[in-house]
mmCIF file of C-alpha atoms in Angstrom:
data_model
loop_
_atom_site.group_PDB
_atom_site.id
_atom_site.type_symbol
_atom_site.label_atom_id
_atom_site.label_comp_id
_atom_site.label_asym_id
_atom_site.label_seq_id
_atom_site.Cartn_x
_atom_site.Cartn_y
_atom_site.Cartn_z
ATOM 1 C CA ILE A 726 79.057 100.119 102.835
ATOM 2 C CA ILE A 727 81.344 97.838 100.700
ATOM 3 C CA MET A 728 84.339 96.498 102.412
ATOM 4 C CA CYS A 729 87.140 95.931 99.855
ATOM 5 C CA LEU A 730 89.486 93.436 101.766
ATOM 6 C CA ALA A 731 92.349 91.213 99.852
ATOM 7 C CA THR A 732 94.273 88.059 100.607
ATOM 8 C CA VAL A 733 98.026 88.927 99.990
ATOM 9 C CA TYR A 734 100.183 85.861 98.565
ATOM 10 C CA LYS A 735 103.786 86.033 98.515
ATOM 11 C CA THR A 736 105.537 83.820 95.589
ATOM 12 C CA MET A 737 109.423 82.660 95.928
ATOM 13 C CA LYS A 738 110.545 80.589 93.087
ATOM 14 C CA ASP A 739 107.656 78.201 92.068
ATOM 15 C CA THR A 740 106.225 78.587 95.597
ATOM 16 C CA GLU A 741 103.134 80.732 96.428
ATOM 17 C CA GLU A 742 101.873 81.018 100.140
ATOM 18 C CA VAL A 743 99.465 83.123 101.713
ATOM 19 C CA VAL A 744 100.842 86.238 103.641
ATOM 20 C CA LEU A 745 98.183 87.769 105.534
ATOM 21 C CA LYS A 746 94.322 87.702 105.038
ATOM 22 C CA ASN A 747 91.596 90.607 105.402
ATOM 23 C CA VAL A 748 94.139 93.157 104.497
ATOM 24 C CA SER A 749 92.934 96.859 104.278
ATOM 25 C CA LYS A 750 95.952 98.773 103.683
ATOM 26 C CA ILE A 751 98.845 98.401 101.640
ATOM 27 C CA TYR A 752 102.301 100.563 101.543
ATOM 28 C CA VAL A 753 105.158 100.183 99.376
ATOM 29 C CA GLU A 754 108.267 101.426 101.397
ATOM 30 C CA GLY A 755 111.211 100.915 99.054
ATOM 31 C CA ASP A 756 111.906 97.337 98.808
ATOM 32 C CA SER A 757 109.352 96.027 101.554
ATOM 33 C CA VAL A 758 105.314 96.132 101.609
ATOM 34 C CA ARG A 759 103.684 96.895 104.728
ATOM 35 C CA LEU A 760 100.506 94.881 104.827
ATOM 36 C CA ILE A 761 97.651 95.807 107.572
ATOM 37 C CA ASP A 762 94.640 93.681 107.977
ATOM 38 C CA ILE A 763 91.170 94.639 109.632
ATOM 39 C CA MET A 764 92.208 94.075 112.965
ATOM 40 C CA GLY A 765 95.200 96.053 112.805
ATOM 41 C CA ALA A 766 97.696 93.281 112.511
ATOM 42 C CA GLU A 767 100.798 94.330 110.465
ATOM 43 C CA VAL A 768 103.550 92.266 108.621
ATOM 44 C CA VAL A 769 106.287 93.673 106.695
ATOM 45 C CA VAL A 770 107.455 91.503 103.560
ATOM 46 C CA GLU A 771 110.697 92.049 101.211
ATOM 47 C CA GLY A 772 109.452 92.005 97.736
ATOM 48 C CA ALA A 773 107.103 93.988 95.377
ATOM 49 C CA ILE A 774 103.769 93.948 94.404
ATOM 50 C CA SER A 775 103.672 91.777 90.808
ATOM 51 C CA PHE A 776 99.621 91.385 90.375
ATOM 52 C CA VAL A 777 96.409 92.794 91.791
ATOM 53 C CA ASP A 778 92.781 91.742 90.928
ATOM 54 C CA LEU A 779 90.760 93.972 93.137
ATOM 55 C CA THR A 780 87.481 92.075 92.016
ATOM 56 C CA GLY A 781 89.166 88.716 93.250
ATOM 57 C CA SER A 782 90.218 90.523 96.587
ATOM 58 C CA VAL A 783 93.974 89.207 95.510
ATOM 59 C CA VAL A 784 97.551 90.541 95.475
ATOM 60 C CA LYS A 785 100.394 88.965 94.846
ATOM 61 C CA LEU A 786 104.131 89.918 95.873
ATOM 62 C CA ASN A 787 107.254 88.759 94.020
ATOM 63 C CA CYS A 788 109.847 88.017 96.841
ATOM 64 C CA PRO A 789 113.297 87.695 96.585
ATOM 65 C CA SER A 790 114.467 83.718 97.430
ATOM 66 C CA VAL A 791 116.644 83.269 100.668
#
């Protein structure tokens, strides 16, 4: 079995930071994105998916600046 897990980054203005690693599920819910990792940890981020690289296991989110 091949497992496809991703690291999710959030981008705000000119900064980028890791939100969650080993993400196995992503749900888009209105203006939010819900991330769940392989251990069941869940993070909800306000923003939208801007980039997905399935072979590189990278997902990027555009997030509004505060």
